[in-house]
Coordinates of C-alpha atoms and ligand atoms in Angstrom, one line a residue:
M12 CA 0.0 0.0 0.0
N13 CA 1.5 3.3 -1.0
A14 CA 1.2 6.5 0.9
Q15 CA -1.6 7.8 -1.2
T16 CA -3.8 4.8 -0.5
L17 CA -3.0 4.9 3.2
I18 CA -4.2 8.5 3.4
I19 CA -7.5 7.7 1.7
V20 CA -8.1 4.8 4.1
L21 CA -7.4 7.0 7.1
L22 CA -9.8 9.7 5.8
V23 CA -12.6 7.1 5.3
V24 CA -12.1 5.7 8.8
A25 CA -12.2 9.2 10.3
V26 CA -15.5 10.1 8.5
V27 CA -17.1 6.8 9.5
F28 CA -16.1 7.3 13.2
G29 CA -17.3 10.9 13.2
L30 CA -20.8 9.9 11.9
G31 CA -20.9 7.2 14.6
V32 CA -20.4 9.7 17.4
V33 CA -23.1 12.0 16.1
V34 CA -25.6 9.1 15.8
V35 CA -24.8 7.8 19.3
N36 CA -25.1 11.4 20.8
R37 CA -28.4 12.0 19.1
R38 CA -29.7 8.7 20.4
R39 CA -28.7 9.6 24.0
V40 CA -30.7 12.9 23.8
T41 CA -33.9 12.0 22.1
P42 CA -35.3 9.3 24.5
V43 CA -35.4 11.7 27.5
P44 CA -39.0 12.8 27.9
P45 CA -39.6 16.5 28.5
E46 CA -39.3 17.0 32.3
T47 CA -42.7 17.2 34.0
P48 CA -42.1 19.7 36.7
P49 CA -43.2 18.0 40.1
T50 CA -43.9 21.4 41.6
D51 CA -46.8 21.9 39.1
N52 CA -48.5 18.8 40.6
R53 CA -48.5 20.2 44.1
A54 CA -49.7 23.6 43.1
P55 CA -52.5 24.9 45.4
E56 CA -55.1 25.2 42.7
I57 CA -54.8 21.5 41.9
R58 CA -55.2 20.5 45.6
S59 CA -58.5 22.1 45.7
A60 CA -59.8 20.1 42.7
P61 CA -61.7 16.9 43.4
P62 CA -59.2 14.0 43.6
R63 CA -61.1 11.6 41.3
L64 CA -61.0 14.1 38.4
E65 CA -57.2 14.4 38.4
P66 CA -55.4 13.4 35.2
P67 CA -53.9 10.0 35.9
I68 CA -50.3 10.8 36.8
V69 CA -48.8 7.3 36.7
E70 CA -45.3 7.6 35.5
V71 CA -44.1 10.3 38.0
G72 CA -43.5 9.0 41.6
D73 CA -43.9 12.5 43.2
A74 CA -47.2 13.1 41.4
E75 CA -48.6 9.7 42.7
A76 CA -47.7 10.7 46.3
A77 CA -49.4 14.0 45.8
V78 CA -52.5 12.2 44.6
V79 CA -52.5 10.0 47.7
E80 CA -52.1 13.0 49.9
R81 CA -55.0 14.7 48.3
V82 CA -57.3 11.7 48.6
I83 CA -56.5 11.2 52.3
E84 CA -56.8 14.7 53.4
P85 CA -60.5 15.3 53.0
V86 CA -61.3 11.9 54.5
V87 CA -59.3 12.3 57.6
E88 CA -60.9 15.5 58.8
P89 CA -64.5 14.2 59.3
V90 CA -63.1 11.1 60.9
V91 CA -61.4 13.2 63.6
E92 CA -64.7 14.9 64.2
H93 CA -66.4 11.6 64.8
I94 CA -63.7 10.5 67.2
V95 CA -64.1 13.6 69.3
E96 CA -67.9 13.2 69.7
P97 CA -67.8 10.2 72.1
V98 CA -65.4 12.1 74.4
D99 CA -68.3 14.5 75.0
V100 CA -70.7 11.6 76.0
P101 CA -70.0 11.6 79.7
V102 CA -71.4 15.1 79.9
V103 CA -74.9 13.5 79.3
E104 CA -75.8 13.1 83.0
P105 CA -79.4 11.8 83.2
A106 CA -78.0 8.2 83.3
V107 CA -76.7 8.9 86.8
E108 CA -80.0 9.3 88.5
E109 CA -80.2 9.3 92.3
R110 CA -83.2 7.5 93.7
A111 CA -85.1 9.8 96.2
P112 CA -85.8 8.0 99.5
S113 CA -89.4 6.8 99.7
F114 CA -92.1 8.1 102.1
R115 CA -91.6 4.9 104.1
E116 CA -87.8 5.3 104.3
R117 CA -88.1 8.9 105.4
M118 CA -90.7 8.1 108.0
G119 CA -88.1 5.8 109.6
K120 CA -88.6 7.1 113.2
A121 CA -92.4 6.8 113.3
A122 CA -92.2 3.4 111.8
A123 CA -89.4 2.2 114.0
A124 CA -91.4 3.2 117.1
M125 CA -94.2 0.8 116.3
A126 CA -92.1 -2.0 114.6
G127 CA -90.8 -3.4 117.9
V128 CA -94.3 -3.7 119.4
L129 CA -95.8 -5.2 116.3
G130 CA -92.9 -7.6 116.0
G131 CA -93.8 -8.9 119.5
V132 CA -97.5 -9.3 118.5
R133 CA -96.6 -11.2 115.3
S134 CA -94.2 -13.6 117.1
R135 CA -97.0 -15.0 119.3
Q136 CA -98.9 -18.1 118.1
S137 CA -102.4 -16.7 118.9
I138 CA -104.3 -13.5 119.8
G139 CA -104.6 -13.1 123.6
N140 CA -104.7 -10.3 126.2
D141 CA -101.1 -9.5 125.7
T142 CA -101.8 -8.8 122.0
W143 CA -104.5 -6.3 122.8
D144 CA -102.3 -4.6 125.5
D145 CA -99.4 -4.3 123.1
L146 CA -101.5 -2.9 120.3
E147 CA -103.1 -0.3 122.5
E148 CA -99.8 0.8 123.9
A149 CA -98.2 1.1 120.4
L150 CA -101.2 3.2 119.1
L151 CA -101.2 5.5 122.0
R152 CA -97.4 6.0 121.9
A153 CA -97.7 7.0 118.2
D154 CA -100.2 9.6 119.4
V155 CA -103.2 8.1 117.5
G156 CA -105.3 9.3 120.5
I157 CA -107.4 7.4 122.9
G158 CA -110.7 7.9 121.1
V159 CA -109.5 6.5 117.7
T160 CA -107.4 3.7 119.4
T161 CA -110.4 2.5 121.4
A162 CA -112.7 2.5 118.3
L163 CA -110.1 0.6 116.2
L164 CA -109.4 -2.1 118.9
D165 CA -113.2 -2.6 119.7
G166 CA -113.9 -3.2 116.0
L167 CA -111.1 -5.7 115.8
R168 CA -112.1 -7.5 119.0
E169 CA -115.6 -8.1 117.4
R170 CA -114.2 -9.7 114.3
V171 CA -111.8 -11.9 116.4
K172 CA -114.8 -13.0 118.5
A173 CA -116.7 -13.8 115.3
K174 CA -113.6 -15.7 114.1
A175 CA -113.3 -13.5 111.0
I176 CA -109.7 -13.0 112.2
S177 CA -107.7 -15.7 113.8
T178 CA -103.9 -15.1 113.5
P179 CA -101.7 -12.1 114.6
D180 CA -100.7 -11.5 111.0
E181 CA -104.4 -11.2 110.0
L182 CA -105.1 -9.0 113.0
I183 CA -102.3 -6.5 111.9
A184 CA -103.4 -6.5 108.3
A185 CA -107.0 -5.8 109.5
L186 CA -105.8 -3.0 111.7
A187 CA -103.9 -1.4 108.7
A188 CA -106.9 -1.6 106.5
D189 CA -109.1 0.0 109.2
M190 CA -106.6 2.8 109.8
S191 CA -106.3 3.5 106.1
S192 CA -110.1 3.5 105.5
R193 CA -110.5 6.0 108.4
L194 CA -108.3 8.4 106.4
H195 CA -110.0 7.9 103.0
G196 CA -112.6 10.2 101.5
A197 CA -111.0 13.5 102.6
D198 CA -110.3 16.1 99.9
R199 CA -106.5 16.6 100.1
S200 CA -106.1 18.8 97.0
L201 CA -104.8 22.3 97.3
H202 CA -107.5 24.7 96.1
F203 CA -106.5 26.9 93.3
D204 CA -109.2 28.6 91.3
D205 CA -108.1 29.0 87.6
S206 CA -111.0 31.1 86.8
L207 CA -110.0 33.9 89.2
A208 CA -107.0 35.0 87.1
A209 CA -109.3 35.4 84.1
S210 CA -111.5 37.7 86.1
G211 CA -108.6 39.8 87.4
Q212 CA -108.5 38.2 90.8
V213 CA -105.8 36.6 92.9
N214 CA -105.7 33.2 94.7
V215 CA -104.4 33.7 98.3
W216 CA -103.1 30.8 100.5
L217 CA -102.5 31.8 104.1
F218 CA -100.2 29.8 106.4
V219 CA -100.9 29.9 110.1
G220 CA -99.5 28.1 113.2
V221 CA -97.3 28.8 116.2
N222 CA -93.7 29.8 116.0
G223 CA -91.1 27.2 115.0
V224 CA -93.5 24.6 113.5
G225 CA -92.1 25.2 110.0
K226 CA -94.4 27.8 108.4
T227 CA -91.8 29.7 106.6
T228 CA -90.0 26.6 105.4
T229 CA -93.3 25.1 104.2
I230 CA -94.1 28.3 102.3
G231 CA -90.8 28.0 100.5
K232 CA -91.4 24.4 99.6
V233 CA -94.9 25.1 98.4
A234 CA -93.7 28.0 96.3
A235 CA -91.1 25.8 94.6
Q236 CA -93.8 23.2 93.7
Q237 CA -96.2 25.8 92.4
V238 CA -93.5 27.6 90.3
A239 CA -92.6 24.2 88.9
A240 CA -96.2 23.6 88.1
G241 CA -96.1 26.8 86.0
R242 CA -97.7 29.3 88.3
S243 CA -96.3 32.7 89.1
V244 CA -96.1 33.2 92.8
I245 CA -95.6 36.1 95.3
L246 CA -94.5 35.5 98.9
A247 CA -96.0 38.0 101.3
A248 CA -93.9 38.3 104.6
G249 CA -96.8 38.8 107.0
D250 CA -94.8 37.7 110.1
T251 CA -93.6 41.2 110.9
F252 CA -93.0 40.4 114.6
R253 CA -90.0 38.1 114.1
A254 CA -87.0 40.0 113.0
A255 CA -85.5 37.3 110.7
A256 CA -88.7 36.1 109.2
A257 CA -88.8 38.3 106.2
E258 CA -85.1 37.6 105.4
Q259 CA -85.8 33.9 105.7
L260 CA -88.7 34.2 103.4
G261 CA -86.6 36.2 101.0
T262 CA -84.1 33.3 100.8
W263 CA -86.9 30.9 100.0
A264 CA -88.2 33.3 97.3
D265 CA -84.8 33.2 95.7
R266 CA -84.6 29.4 95.8
S267 CA -88.0 28.8 94.5
G268 CA -88.2 31.5 91.8
A269 CA -91.0 33.5 93.5
E270 CA -91.1 37.2 94.3
L271 CA -91.1 38.7 97.8
V272 CA -93.2 41.4 99.2
R273 CA -92.3 42.6 102.7
G274 CA -93.1 45.5 105.0
A275 CA -91.5 47.4 107.8
E276 CA -90.4 45.3 110.9
G277 CA -93.2 45.5 113.5
G278 CA -95.6 46.8 110.9
D279 CA -99.2 45.7 110.2
P280 CA -99.2 42.1 108.9
S281 CA -102.5 42.6 107.1
S282 CA -101.2 45.5 105.1
V283 CA -98.2 43.4 103.9
I284 CA -100.6 40.6 102.7
Y285 CA -102.8 43.4 101.1
D286 CA -99.7 44.8 99.3
G287 CA -98.9 41.3 98.1
V288 CA -102.3 40.9 96.6
Q289 CA -102.2 44.3 94.9
R290 CA -98.8 43.7 93.5
A291 CA -99.9 40.2 92.2
N292 CA -102.9 41.8 90.6
A293 CA -100.8 44.5 88.9
K294 CA -98.2 42.1 87.6
G295 CA -100.6 39.3 86.6
V296 CA -99.3 36.9 89.3
S297 CA -101.9 34.2 90.0
L298 CA -101.0 33.1 93.6
V299 CA -100.0 34.8 96.8
L300 CA -98.6 32.7 99.7
G301 CA -99.0 34.7 102.9
D302 CA -96.8 34.1 106.0
T303 CA -98.3 35.0 109.4
A304 CA -97.0 35.5 112.9
G305 CA -97.2 32.7 115.3
R306 CA -96.4 34.2 118.7
L307 CA -98.1 32.4 121.6
Q308 CA -97.8 35.1 124.2
N309 CA -100.5 37.6 123.6
K310 CA -102.6 34.8 122.3
S311 CA -105.9 36.6 122.1
N312 CA -104.3 39.4 120.1
L313 CA -102.7 36.9 117.8
M314 CA -106.0 35.3 117.0
E315 CA -107.6 38.7 116.5
E316 CA -104.8 39.6 114.2
L317 CA -105.3 36.4 112.2
R318 CA -109.0 37.2 111.7
K319 CA -108.0 40.6 110.4
V320 CA -105.3 39.1 108.0
R321 CA -107.9 36.8 106.6
R322 CA -110.5 39.6 106.2
V323 CA -108.0 41.9 104.4
A324 CA -106.6 39.1 102.3
S325 CA -110.1 38.5 101.0
K326 CA -110.6 42.1 99.8
E327 CA -110.8 42.6 96.1
P328 CA -109.0 41.4 94.1
G329 CA -107.9 38.8 96.6
V330 CA -109.7 35.5 97.2
V331 CA -108.5 33.2 100.1
T332 CA -108.8 29.7 98.6
E333 CA -106.7 27.9 101.3
V334 CA -105.8 28.5 105.0
L335 CA -103.2 25.9 105.9
L336 CA -102.5 25.2 109.5
V337 CA -98.9 24.1 110.0
I338 CA -98.5 21.5 112.9
D339 CA -95.2 20.1 114.1
A340 CA -95.6 16.3 114.3
T341 CA -93.1 16.1 117.2
T342 CA -95.5 18.0 119.4
G343 CA -98.1 15.2 119.2
Q344 CA -101.4 15.9 121.0
N345 CA -100.3 19.5 121.9
G346 CA -100.7 20.3 118.3
L347 CA -104.4 19.5 118.6
A348 CA -105.1 22.2 121.1
Q349 CA -103.4 24.7 118.9
A350 CA -105.3 23.5 115.9
R351 CA -108.6 24.2 117.6
E352 CA -107.8 27.8 118.3
F353 CA -106.4 28.5 114.8
T354 CA -109.3 26.8 113.2
D355 CA -111.7 29.1 115.0
A356 CA -109.8 32.3 114.2
A357 CA -108.7 31.8 110.7
G358 CA -111.1 29.3 109.1
V359 CA -108.5 26.6 108.5
T360 CA -109.1 24.5 105.3
G361 CA -106.2 21.9 105.7
V362 CA -103.2 20.9 107.7
V363 CA -99.5 20.6 106.8
L364 CA -97.9 18.1 109.2
T365 CA -94.1 19.0 109.4
K366 CA -91.1 17.1 110.8
L367 CA -92.7 13.7 110.3
D368 CA -89.2 12.6 109.4
G369 CA -88.1 13.0 113.0
S370 CA -91.2 12.1 114.9
A371 CA -92.5 8.9 116.6
K372 CA -95.9 10.6 116.9
G373 CA -97.3 10.4 113.3
G374 CA -100.5 9.1 114.8
I375 CA -101.5 12.7 115.4
V376 CA -102.9 12.5 111.8
F377 CA -105.9 10.4 113.1
A378 CA -106.7 12.9 115.9
I379 CA -106.5 15.8 113.5
E380 CA -108.8 14.2 110.9
T381 CA -111.2 12.5 113.3
E382 CA -111.5 15.0 116.0
L383 CA -111.1 18.3 114.1
G384 CA -112.4 17.2 110.7
L385 CA -109.4 18.8 108.9
P386 CA -107.7 17.0 106.1
V387 CA -103.9 16.6 106.3
K388 CA -102.9 17.8 102.8
L389 CA -99.1 17.9 102.9
V390 CA -96.4 16.3 105.0
G391 CA -92.9 17.7 105.7
L392 CA -90.2 15.1 105.6
G393 CA -87.1 17.2 106.0
E394 CA -85.6 20.6 105.8
S395 CA -84.8 21.0 102.1
I396 CA -86.9 22.4 99.3
A397 CA -88.0 19.0 97.9
D398 CA -89.0 17.5 101.3
L399 CA -92.7 18.2 101.1
V400 CA -95.1 15.6 99.8
E401 CA -98.8 15.1 99.4
F402 CA -100.2 13.0 102.2
D403 CA -101.0 9.5 101.1
P404 CA -103.0 7.5 103.7
N405 CA -102.1 4.0 102.4
E406 CA -98.3 4.8 102.3
F407 CA -98.5 6.5 105.7
V408 CA -100.3 3.6 107.5
G409 CA -98.1 1.0 105.6
A410 CA -95.0 2.8 106.9
L411 CA -96.4 3.2 110.4
L412 CA -97.3 -0.5 110.8
D413 CA -94.5 -1.8 108.5
V414 CA -97.0 -3.7 106.3
S415 CA -97.1 -3.4 102.5
Ligands
GDP504 P1 -91.8 29.0 111.5 O1 -91.4 29.7 112.7 O2 -93.1 28.3 111.7 O3 -91.8 29.9 110.3 O4 -90.8 27.8 111.3 P2 -89.5 27.7 110.3 O5 -90.0 27.6 108.9 O6 -88.6 28.8 110.7 O7 -88.9 26.2 110.8 C1 -88.4 26.0 112.1 C2 -87.3 24.9 111.9 O8 -88.0 23.6 111.5 C3 -86.3 25.1 110.9 O9 -85.0 24.8 111.4 C4 -86.7 24.3 109.7 O10 -85.6 23.9 108.9 C5 -87.3 23.1 110.5 N1 -88.2 22.3 109.6 C6 -89.3 22.8 109.0 N2 -90.0 21.8 108.3 C7 -89.3 20.7 108.6 C8 -89.5 19.2 108.3 O11 -90.4 18.8 107.6 N3 -88.6 18.3 108.8 C9 -87.6 18.7 109.6 N4 -86.7 17.8 110.0 N5 -87.3 20.0 109.9 C10 -88.2 21.0 109.4

């Protein structure tokens, strides 16, 4: 090969090599796809779009992650809300209801007083002289009174003689039935005349009784019940002799949601009741509960004053629809003498027997109803606002004799 041929060969090789490089380089550049900027896929305006309508971004890893993020986000928020809700559930309290003690449980002392004696009667095989002695003693101790006790036991003796009753258990059951039936038939409702309000008049309930029996406390409890029943109530502080009485009544007015009308200390009780009625009339209040003084010294003056209170309370637009005599059950037969005087002076329509929760003398109910002809309408079983219940003869006798 001469030099000329060698040069030609080298030129050919150089040309071929050069073309190869160009081809290879072009091949390296062309397969690379135009870069999809990942930042575009995370742009805020895309986040707000509904995830299912997104263009399917399959090839780019970052874009896939972004799709997942967008799908999860809206799902997570409501789930968190649902998780929070049950945390609030314990706030719903009605599930934890406390059972109020029953009439029988709260009459513990009165019931306990008779229970021992009646246990003795029950434990005997038959009905004998001891049985009658025990029953008489138990009834008198409970303050049922000699008249009612004798009448009850005479009736039972007849039935034992006639063999209608033969065991001690039957005897006690018959005694309970007789005691209950003696208390039936009385009208124990509190008289409120709905038609009065329509004619621009006001119902007035007066509370009378000696000091310390529980008048003011009872007025507070009655006010709470009447307000709860939807009535508007004014408390008139007619006990102007006792320094703290109006303050005490004011506290009950606050607790019960009633309004208070009071006068000057030592002032005329009748005019306080009168003011209460006038205010009730002006404000469209339907019920006035009037407190009265209960001093025992100066008795004749007190009774005169009560007559006047009743007269004044009955002046237009007031109508006295209840005069409730409050008697402390722990005073037993003493309460009876008081009741007679108050009934004469104030025209009592019913009795509230207080402190029955702490008395072994609940039997006074029989003396009040039989001897005075007054219905026991309400019973106080404690000092708090809810401790006033309607008198239920069956429950009362059942609790007293410990029978169901
Ligand atoms: P007032 O002088 O007649 O007005 O009698 P109060 O209303 O001031 O009551 C005299 C006391 O008897 C107070 O300590 C009352 O809390 C209490 N009391 C009233 N009613 C009851 C009751 O039903 N049970 C008990 N245990 N205490 C009562």
